[in-house]
Short mmCIF file of C-alpha atoms in Angstrom, two decimals:
data_model
loop_
_atom_site.label_atom_id
_atom_site.label_comp_id
_atom_site.label_asym_id
_atom_site.label_seq_id
_atom_site.Cartn_x
_atom_site.Cartn_y
_atom_site.Cartn_z
CA MET A 18 -72.59 65.11 77.07
CA PRO A 19 -75.65 63.29 78.47
CA LEU A 20 -76.15 59.66 77.54
CA LYS A 21 -78.85 58.73 75.06
CA TYR A 22 -81.84 56.87 76.43
CA HIS A 23 -80.74 53.41 75.29
CA GLU A 24 -77.21 54.08 76.58
CA GLN A 25 -78.58 55.12 79.97
CA MET A 26 -80.74 51.99 80.09
CA ASP A 27 -77.73 49.81 79.26
CA ARG A 28 -75.72 51.52 81.98
CA ASP A 29 -78.46 51.10 84.58
CA ASN A 30 -79.05 47.48 83.59
CA THR A 31 -75.33 46.69 83.73
CA LEU A 32 -75.12 48.07 87.28
CA LYS A 33 -78.27 46.16 88.23
CA LEU A 34 -76.84 42.94 86.81
CA ARG A 35 -73.66 43.35 88.85
CA GLY A 36 -75.79 43.45 91.98
CA LEU A 37 -77.73 40.36 90.93
CA LEU A 38 -74.53 38.42 90.24
CA GLN A 39 -73.48 38.95 93.85
CA GLU A 40 -76.48 36.80 94.82
CA LEU A 41 -75.56 33.95 92.45
CA PRO A 42 -72.78 31.35 92.69
CA PRO A 43 -69.40 32.66 91.44
CA PHE A 44 -69.29 30.14 88.57
CA CYS A 45 -72.27 31.92 86.98
CA ARG A 46 -70.18 34.95 86.09
CA CYS A 47 -68.30 33.24 83.30
CA PHE A 48 -71.66 32.36 81.71
CA PHE A 49 -72.75 36.00 81.70
CA ARG A 50 -69.41 37.10 80.25
CA ALA A 51 -69.84 34.54 77.47
CA ILE A 52 -73.34 35.67 76.46
CA GLU A 53 -72.62 39.40 76.76
CA PRO A 54 -71.67 39.97 73.07
CA ARG A 55 -74.88 38.45 71.71
CA THR A 56 -77.51 39.49 74.25
CA SER A 57 -78.97 42.76 75.49
CA SER A 58 -78.46 43.93 79.06
CA ARG A 59 -82.17 43.45 79.67
CA THR A 60 -81.98 39.83 78.51
CA ARG A 61 -79.04 39.13 80.82
CA ILE A 62 -81.01 40.50 83.76
CA ALA A 63 -83.85 38.12 82.88
CA TYR A 64 -81.34 35.24 82.85
CA ALA A 65 -80.07 36.30 86.28
CA TYR A 66 -83.58 36.33 87.76
CA ASP A 67 -84.36 32.95 86.19
CA LEU A 68 -81.18 31.33 87.51
CA ARG A 69 -81.79 32.76 90.97
CA VAL A 70 -85.19 31.03 91.02
CA PHE A 71 -83.49 27.75 90.04
CA PHE A 72 -80.84 27.96 92.77
CA GLN A 73 -83.48 28.89 95.34
CA PHE A 74 -85.42 25.78 94.32
CA LEU A 75 -82.32 23.66 94.92
CA ALA A 76 -81.72 25.25 98.31
CA ASP A 77 -85.33 24.49 99.28
CA SER A 78 -85.64 21.02 97.73
CA VAL A 79 -82.29 19.21 97.84
CA PRO A 80 -81.51 17.93 101.37
CA GLU A 81 -77.73 18.19 100.87
CA LEU A 82 -78.08 21.89 99.97
CA SER A 83 -80.59 22.83 102.66
CA GLY A 84 -79.50 25.97 104.45
CA LYS A 85 -76.58 26.59 102.11
CA PRO A 86 -76.47 30.20 100.83
CA ILE A 87 -76.93 30.38 97.07
CA GLU A 88 -73.76 32.42 96.59
CA LYS A 89 -71.82 29.54 98.22
CA PHE A 90 -72.95 26.92 95.69
CA VAL A 91 -70.19 25.19 93.72
CA LEU A 92 -70.30 23.43 90.36
CA SER A 93 -70.48 19.97 91.91
CA ASP A 94 -73.80 20.96 93.51
CA ILE A 95 -75.50 21.12 90.11
CA ALA A 96 -73.27 18.88 87.97
CA GLY A 97 -74.75 15.63 89.20
CA LEU A 98 -78.40 16.59 89.29
CA PRO A 99 -80.60 13.91 87.69
CA VAL A 100 -83.21 14.79 85.08
CA LEU A 101 -85.89 13.87 87.60
CA ARG A 102 -84.76 16.74 89.82
CA LEU A 103 -84.94 19.17 86.91
CA GLU A 104 -88.42 17.93 86.08
CA GLU A 105 -89.37 18.62 89.70
CA TYR A 106 -88.14 22.16 89.10
CA MET A 107 -90.54 22.48 86.15
CA GLU A 108 -93.37 21.38 88.41
CA TYR A 109 -92.22 23.81 91.10
CA LEU A 110 -92.36 26.69 88.63
CA LYS A 111 -96.11 26.30 88.14
CA TYR A 112 -96.81 27.47 91.65
CA ARG A 113 -94.42 28.72 94.28
CA VAL A 114 -94.35 30.86 97.42
CA ARG A 115 -91.66 33.41 98.11
CA GLU A 116 -90.88 35.96 100.76
CA GLN A 117 -92.30 39.27 99.58
CA GLU A 118 -89.11 41.20 100.30
CA GLU A 119 -87.30 39.09 97.69
CA LEU A 120 -89.32 40.54 94.82
CA PRO A 121 -87.18 42.57 92.37
CA GLU A 122 -89.69 45.42 92.17
CA ASP A 123 -89.62 45.84 95.95
CA ARG A 124 -85.85 46.02 95.92
CA ALA A 125 -85.82 48.55 93.11
CA SER A 126 -88.30 50.84 94.87
CA GLY A 127 -86.79 50.45 98.33
CA ARG A 128 -90.04 49.06 99.78
CA LYS A 129 -89.94 46.34 102.39
CA GLY A 130 -92.58 43.71 101.86
CA LYS A 131 -94.07 41.64 104.67
CA GLY A 132 -94.99 38.00 104.76
CA LYS A 133 -95.07 35.76 101.71
CA ILE A 134 -96.40 36.13 98.20
CA GLU A 135 -97.87 33.41 96.01
CA ILE A 136 -96.63 33.25 92.42
CA LEU A 137 -98.52 31.40 89.70
CA ASN A 138 -96.41 31.18 86.53
CA HIS A 139 -98.04 30.87 83.14
CA GLU A 140 -96.79 28.55 80.40
CA GLN A 141 -94.80 31.27 78.65
CA SER A 142 -92.99 32.21 81.87
CA ILE A 143 -92.18 28.57 82.66
CA LYS A 144 -90.87 28.00 79.14
CA ARG A 145 -88.59 31.03 79.41
CA LYS A 146 -87.15 29.88 82.74
CA ILE A 147 -86.49 26.40 81.40
CA SER A 148 -84.91 27.86 78.25
CA SER A 149 -82.62 29.95 80.48
CA LEU A 150 -81.63 26.82 82.41
CA LYS A 151 -80.96 24.91 79.19
CA SER A 152 -78.72 27.70 77.89
CA PHE A 153 -76.84 27.76 81.19
CA TYR A 154 -76.20 24.00 81.23
CA LYS A 155 -75.30 24.01 77.55
CA TYR A 156 -72.61 26.62 78.19
CA LEU A 157 -71.19 24.73 81.18
CA TYR A 158 -71.05 21.50 79.18
CA ARG A 159 -69.56 23.14 76.08
CA ASP A 160 -66.78 24.70 78.13
CA GLN A 161 -66.17 21.35 79.86
CA LEU A 162 -67.10 22.66 83.28
CA ILE A 163 -69.55 19.77 83.71
CA SER A 164 -69.38 16.31 82.16
CA GLU A 165 -73.06 15.94 81.24
CA ASP A 166 -75.75 18.31 79.98
CA THR A 167 -78.78 16.83 81.75
CA ALA A 168 -80.88 19.94 81.09
CA SER A 169 -80.81 19.11 77.36
CA LEU A 170 -83.09 16.15 78.13
CA LEU A 171 -85.82 18.42 79.46
CA ILE A 172 -88.79 18.87 77.14
CA LEU A 173 -90.04 22.42 76.97
CA PRO A 174 -93.72 22.84 77.88
CA LYS A 175 -95.99 23.09 74.88
CA LEU A 176 -97.62 26.48 74.58
CA ARG A 177 -101.26 26.69 73.68
CA ASP A 178 -102.09 29.00 70.83
CA ARG A 179 -103.36 32.24 72.27
CA GLU A 180 -105.73 34.57 70.54
CA ILE A 181 -103.89 37.63 69.29
CA ILE A 182 -105.74 40.67 70.57
CA ARG A 183 -105.83 43.71 68.32
CA LEU A 184 -107.90 46.83 67.94
CA ASP A 185 -110.50 46.93 65.18
CA GLU A 186 -110.60 49.95 62.86
CA ASN A 187 -113.49 51.58 64.70
CA GLU A 188 -111.74 50.97 68.02
CA VAL A 189 -108.57 52.68 66.75
CA ALA A 190 -110.65 55.74 65.81
CA ASP A 191 -112.46 55.69 69.17
CA LEU A 192 -109.15 55.40 71.04
CA LEU A 193 -107.69 58.46 69.32
CA ASP A 194 -110.94 60.42 69.67
CA THR A 195 -110.99 59.69 73.40
CA ALA A 196 -107.36 60.74 73.78
CA GLU A 197 -108.17 64.03 72.05
CA SER A 198 -111.47 64.83 73.75
CA GLY A 199 -111.37 62.90 77.02
CA GLU A 200 -115.12 62.34 76.71
CA LYS A 201 -115.19 58.72 77.88
CA LEU A 202 -112.80 59.22 80.79
CA THR A 203 -113.79 59.28 84.43
CA GLU A 204 -114.21 62.60 86.21
CA ARG A 205 -110.90 62.12 87.99
CA GLN A 206 -109.06 61.28 84.76
CA GLN A 207 -110.51 64.34 83.03
CA ARG A 208 -108.86 66.67 85.58
CA PHE A 209 -105.46 65.90 84.10
CA HIS A 210 -106.58 65.36 80.54
CA GLU A 211 -106.13 68.91 79.32
CA LYS A 212 -102.46 68.80 80.31
CA THR A 213 -101.74 65.52 78.54
CA ALA A 214 -104.22 65.31 75.65
CA LEU A 215 -101.87 66.48 72.89
CA ARG A 216 -98.97 64.36 74.13
CA ASP A 217 -101.13 61.25 74.58
CA THR A 218 -102.68 61.62 71.12
CA ALA A 219 -99.22 62.00 69.60
CA ILE A 220 -97.88 58.89 71.36
CA LEU A 221 -100.90 56.76 70.45
CA SER A 222 -100.86 57.97 66.83
CA LEU A 223 -97.14 57.30 66.50
CA MET A 224 -97.36 53.79 67.95
CA LEU A 225 -100.46 52.88 65.94
CA GLY A 226 -98.96 54.43 62.81
CA THR A 227 -95.50 52.83 62.95
CA GLY A 228 -95.69 49.74 65.17
CA ILE A 229 -92.68 50.81 67.24
CA ARG A 230 -92.09 49.24 70.65
CA VAL A 231 -92.92 51.21 73.77
CA SER A 232 -89.22 51.30 74.76
CA GLU A 233 -88.40 52.74 71.33
CA CYS A 234 -91.11 55.36 71.75
CA VAL A 235 -90.05 56.64 75.17
CA GLY A 236 -86.42 56.69 74.04
CA LEU A 237 -87.09 59.20 71.25
CA ASN A 238 -85.35 62.58 71.35
CA ILE A 239 -86.57 65.71 69.58
CA GLN A 240 -83.64 65.36 67.18
CA ASP A 241 -84.85 61.87 66.20
CA LEU A 242 -87.98 63.32 64.59
CA ASP A 243 -87.71 64.53 60.99
CA LEU A 244 -90.94 66.07 59.73
CA ASN A 245 -89.42 66.77 56.31
CA SER A 246 -88.99 63.08 55.51
CA ASP A 247 -91.80 61.92 57.84
CA GLY A 248 -89.48 59.61 59.70
CA ILE A 249 -88.15 58.87 63.18
CA ARG A 250 -84.77 57.44 64.10
CA ILE A 251 -85.09 54.63 66.64
CA HIS A 252 -82.79 52.12 68.33
CA ARG A 253 -83.91 48.55 67.84
CA LYS A 254 -83.04 45.60 70.05
CA GLY A 255 -79.33 44.95 69.89
CA GLY A 256 -78.55 48.64 69.35
CA LYS A 257 -79.31 48.77 65.63
CA GLU A 258 -80.33 52.26 64.51
CA VAL A 259 -83.04 52.50 61.84
CA THR A 260 -85.44 55.06 60.40
CA VAL A 261 -89.14 54.29 60.51
CA TYR A 262 -91.59 56.31 58.43
CA PHE A 263 -95.08 57.50 59.29
CA SER A 264 -98.13 58.73 57.36
CA ASP A 265 -99.25 62.28 56.62
CA GLU A 266 -101.98 61.85 59.23
CA VAL A 267 -99.42 61.03 61.93
CA GLU A 268 -97.18 63.84 60.67
CA ARG A 269 -99.91 66.43 61.28
CA ILE A 270 -100.40 65.28 64.86
CA LEU A 271 -96.66 65.14 65.60
CA SER A 272 -96.18 68.57 64.06
CA SER A 273 -98.78 70.07 66.40
CA TYR A 274 -97.26 68.31 69.38
CA LEU A 275 -93.71 69.37 68.50
CA LYS A 276 -94.69 73.04 68.49
CA ALA A 277 -96.08 72.65 71.99
CA ARG A 278 -93.16 70.50 73.16
CA LYS A 279 -90.58 73.15 72.29
CA LYS A 280 -92.30 75.49 74.77
CA MET A 281 -92.40 72.93 77.58
CA PRO A 282 -89.88 73.26 80.41
CA ALA A 283 -87.91 70.09 81.12
CA LEU A 284 -85.40 68.93 83.69
CA SER A 285 -81.79 69.14 82.52
CA SER A 286 -81.55 65.36 82.17
CA SER A 287 -84.61 65.31 79.86
CA GLU A 288 -84.16 68.44 77.76
CA ASP A 289 -83.87 66.42 74.54
CA ALA A 290 -86.68 63.95 75.29
CA LEU A 291 -89.53 64.08 72.79
CA PHE A 292 -92.21 62.97 75.23
CA LEU A 293 -92.30 64.36 78.78
CA SER A 294 -94.19 63.35 81.90
CA LEU A 295 -96.03 65.86 84.07
CA GLN A 296 -92.92 65.84 86.27
CA LYS A 297 -90.99 67.38 83.34
CA LYS A 298 -88.93 64.21 82.90
CA ARG A 299 -88.70 61.78 79.99
CA ILE A 300 -91.86 59.72 80.08
CA GLY A 301 -91.28 56.12 81.17
CA VAL A 302 -92.46 52.77 79.86
CA ARG A 303 -94.78 52.21 82.81
CA ALA A 304 -96.41 55.62 82.31
CA VAL A 305 -97.16 54.82 78.65
CA GLU A 306 -98.53 51.40 79.63
CA ASN A 307 -100.87 53.05 82.14
CA MET A 308 -101.88 55.69 79.61
CA VAL A 309 -102.78 53.07 76.98
CA LYS A 310 -104.72 51.09 79.59
CA LYS A 311 -106.65 54.21 80.61
CA TYR A 312 -107.91 55.04 77.13
CA ALA A 313 -108.39 51.42 76.02
CA SER A 314 -110.48 50.61 79.11
CA ALA A 315 -112.79 53.48 78.21
CA VAL A 316 -113.12 52.39 74.58
CA THR A 317 -113.03 48.59 74.65
CA PRO A 318 -113.24 47.30 78.24
CA LEU A 319 -113.41 43.63 77.23
CA LYS A 320 -110.02 43.69 75.50
CA HIS A 321 -106.78 43.82 77.44
CA ILE A 322 -104.93 46.39 75.36
CA THR A 323 -101.24 47.12 76.00
CA PRO A 324 -98.65 49.03 73.97
CA HIS A 325 -97.67 45.71 72.38
CA LYS A 326 -101.27 45.25 71.22
CA LEU A 327 -100.98 48.61 69.43
CA ARG A 328 -97.93 47.17 67.69
CA SER A 329 -99.92 44.07 66.70
CA THR A 330 -102.72 46.29 65.44
CA TYR A 331 -100.32 48.15 63.15
CA GLY A 332 -98.78 44.91 61.89
CA THR A 333 -102.23 43.51 61.14
CA ASN A 334 -103.31 46.59 59.23
CA LEU A 335 -100.06 46.73 57.25
CA TYR A 336 -100.29 43.07 56.30
CA ARG A 337 -103.92 43.40 55.23
CA GLU A 338 -103.06 46.37 53.05
CA THR A 339 -99.88 44.96 51.45
CA GLY A 340 -100.01 41.18 51.80
CA ASP A 341 -96.20 41.35 52.15
CA ILE A 342 -95.11 39.43 55.24
CA TYR A 343 -91.45 40.32 54.62
CA LEU A 344 -92.27 44.02 54.61
CA VAL A 345 -94.18 43.63 57.88
CA ALA A 346 -91.23 41.77 59.42
CA ASP A 347 -88.80 44.46 58.29
CA VAL A 348 -90.90 47.40 59.52
CA LEU A 349 -91.58 45.73 62.89
CA GLY A 350 -87.90 44.86 63.30
CA HIS A 351 -88.31 41.08 63.48
CA GLU A 352 -84.98 39.37 62.82
CA ASP A 353 -86.73 36.17 61.73
CA VAL A 354 -89.71 36.36 59.37
CA ASN A 355 -91.03 33.16 60.96
CA THR A 356 -91.73 35.20 64.08
CA THR A 357 -93.94 37.45 61.99
CA LYS A 358 -95.63 34.52 60.27
CA LYS A 359 -96.46 32.98 63.63
CA HIS A 360 -98.24 36.15 64.75
CA TYR A 361 -100.16 36.63 61.52
CA ALA A 362 -100.91 32.99 60.62
CA ALA A 363 -104.66 33.58 60.97
CA LEU A 364 -104.49 36.42 58.46
CA GLU A 365 -102.48 34.21 56.11
CA GLU A 366 -105.27 31.64 56.23
CA GLU A 367 -107.80 34.40 55.59
CA ARG A 368 -105.89 35.51 52.49
CA ARG A 369 -105.65 31.96 51.17
CA ARG A 370 -109.38 31.48 51.64
CA SER A 371 -110.12 34.72 49.82
CA ALA A 372 -108.27 33.37 46.76
CA ARG A 373 -110.68 30.47 46.22
CA ASN A 374 -112.88 32.34 43.71
CA ARG A 375 -110.14 34.37 42.06
CA VAL A 376 -109.38 31.84 39.32
CA HIS A 377 -112.22 30.83 36.97
CA LEU A 378 -112.08 27.60 34.98
CA ARG A 379 -114.90 28.50 32.59
CA GLU A 380 -116.75 31.65 31.71
CA ASP A 381 -120.15 32.04 33.33
#
């Protein structure tokens, strides 16, 4: 029996992580075993990449470690590092130069890069790498593998509030109209449009009408769609299975697409996939990202719209309609409602302001 999409992704990520661990010091493996029960395979891969950057920094910056292969590092190499050295690492993260062949995407594709590549990390990326380092040191200290947790003294960089980009109502309508008609696409894009119009409209409608993540969308099987109850069964982060419901408008579009999908030939590994690529395989995350970019660039070129922005658009519309932040958090699959509040704080302020004339002290 073929693996489900999320099971296949876990399998692939687990194998990928094993390869990454071969490039890290042996003492890192106990850390990854410890976090395995409470993290996703994708999160553990991110930790592995982050730690590899840290150890490469040490190999490049600490004289005693110069020329020493990362996989040969021992605990004593990091146990006595002063906070000043870790602060230098934070500074290093802002801008660094690496050999191009070391990039993960080159390794995954089999390409061989040439020369060096410059990497400029943004605040969010730096914060994540420092958080990974803090978690790593905290584990080593808790399990008495080191005598001092110097990383705990690091202060995480303060993130500036970023404007949350969403689609306006008219832009949502224009996006779907363009996906259906292809009118605003380039001549080259229109050549393929007839083959993908129904699928693209179904994907965009489903994401805008439910707020599901792009990984949840591409992982859908035909059996996960129930047109009788107007719901889809998806796998959230952490493997939790939930049913998300969609509107009658979305149901009509999905119903039309499903009739066409059942007539589409598919490779044996993708026979159950709801959404297919032109190569008759399950459509991938990158393909959906490119598809969203294509239509959004035609409709609203000044906004950088991604699948996550479609999710934000749905959350915004749902909150405006219901005013229930807990409902929004539940539907979007946020474990902590504070995460939702942070994203929709501006709308909360808008609602509070709108209440100023609701209560009258005296009759006019």
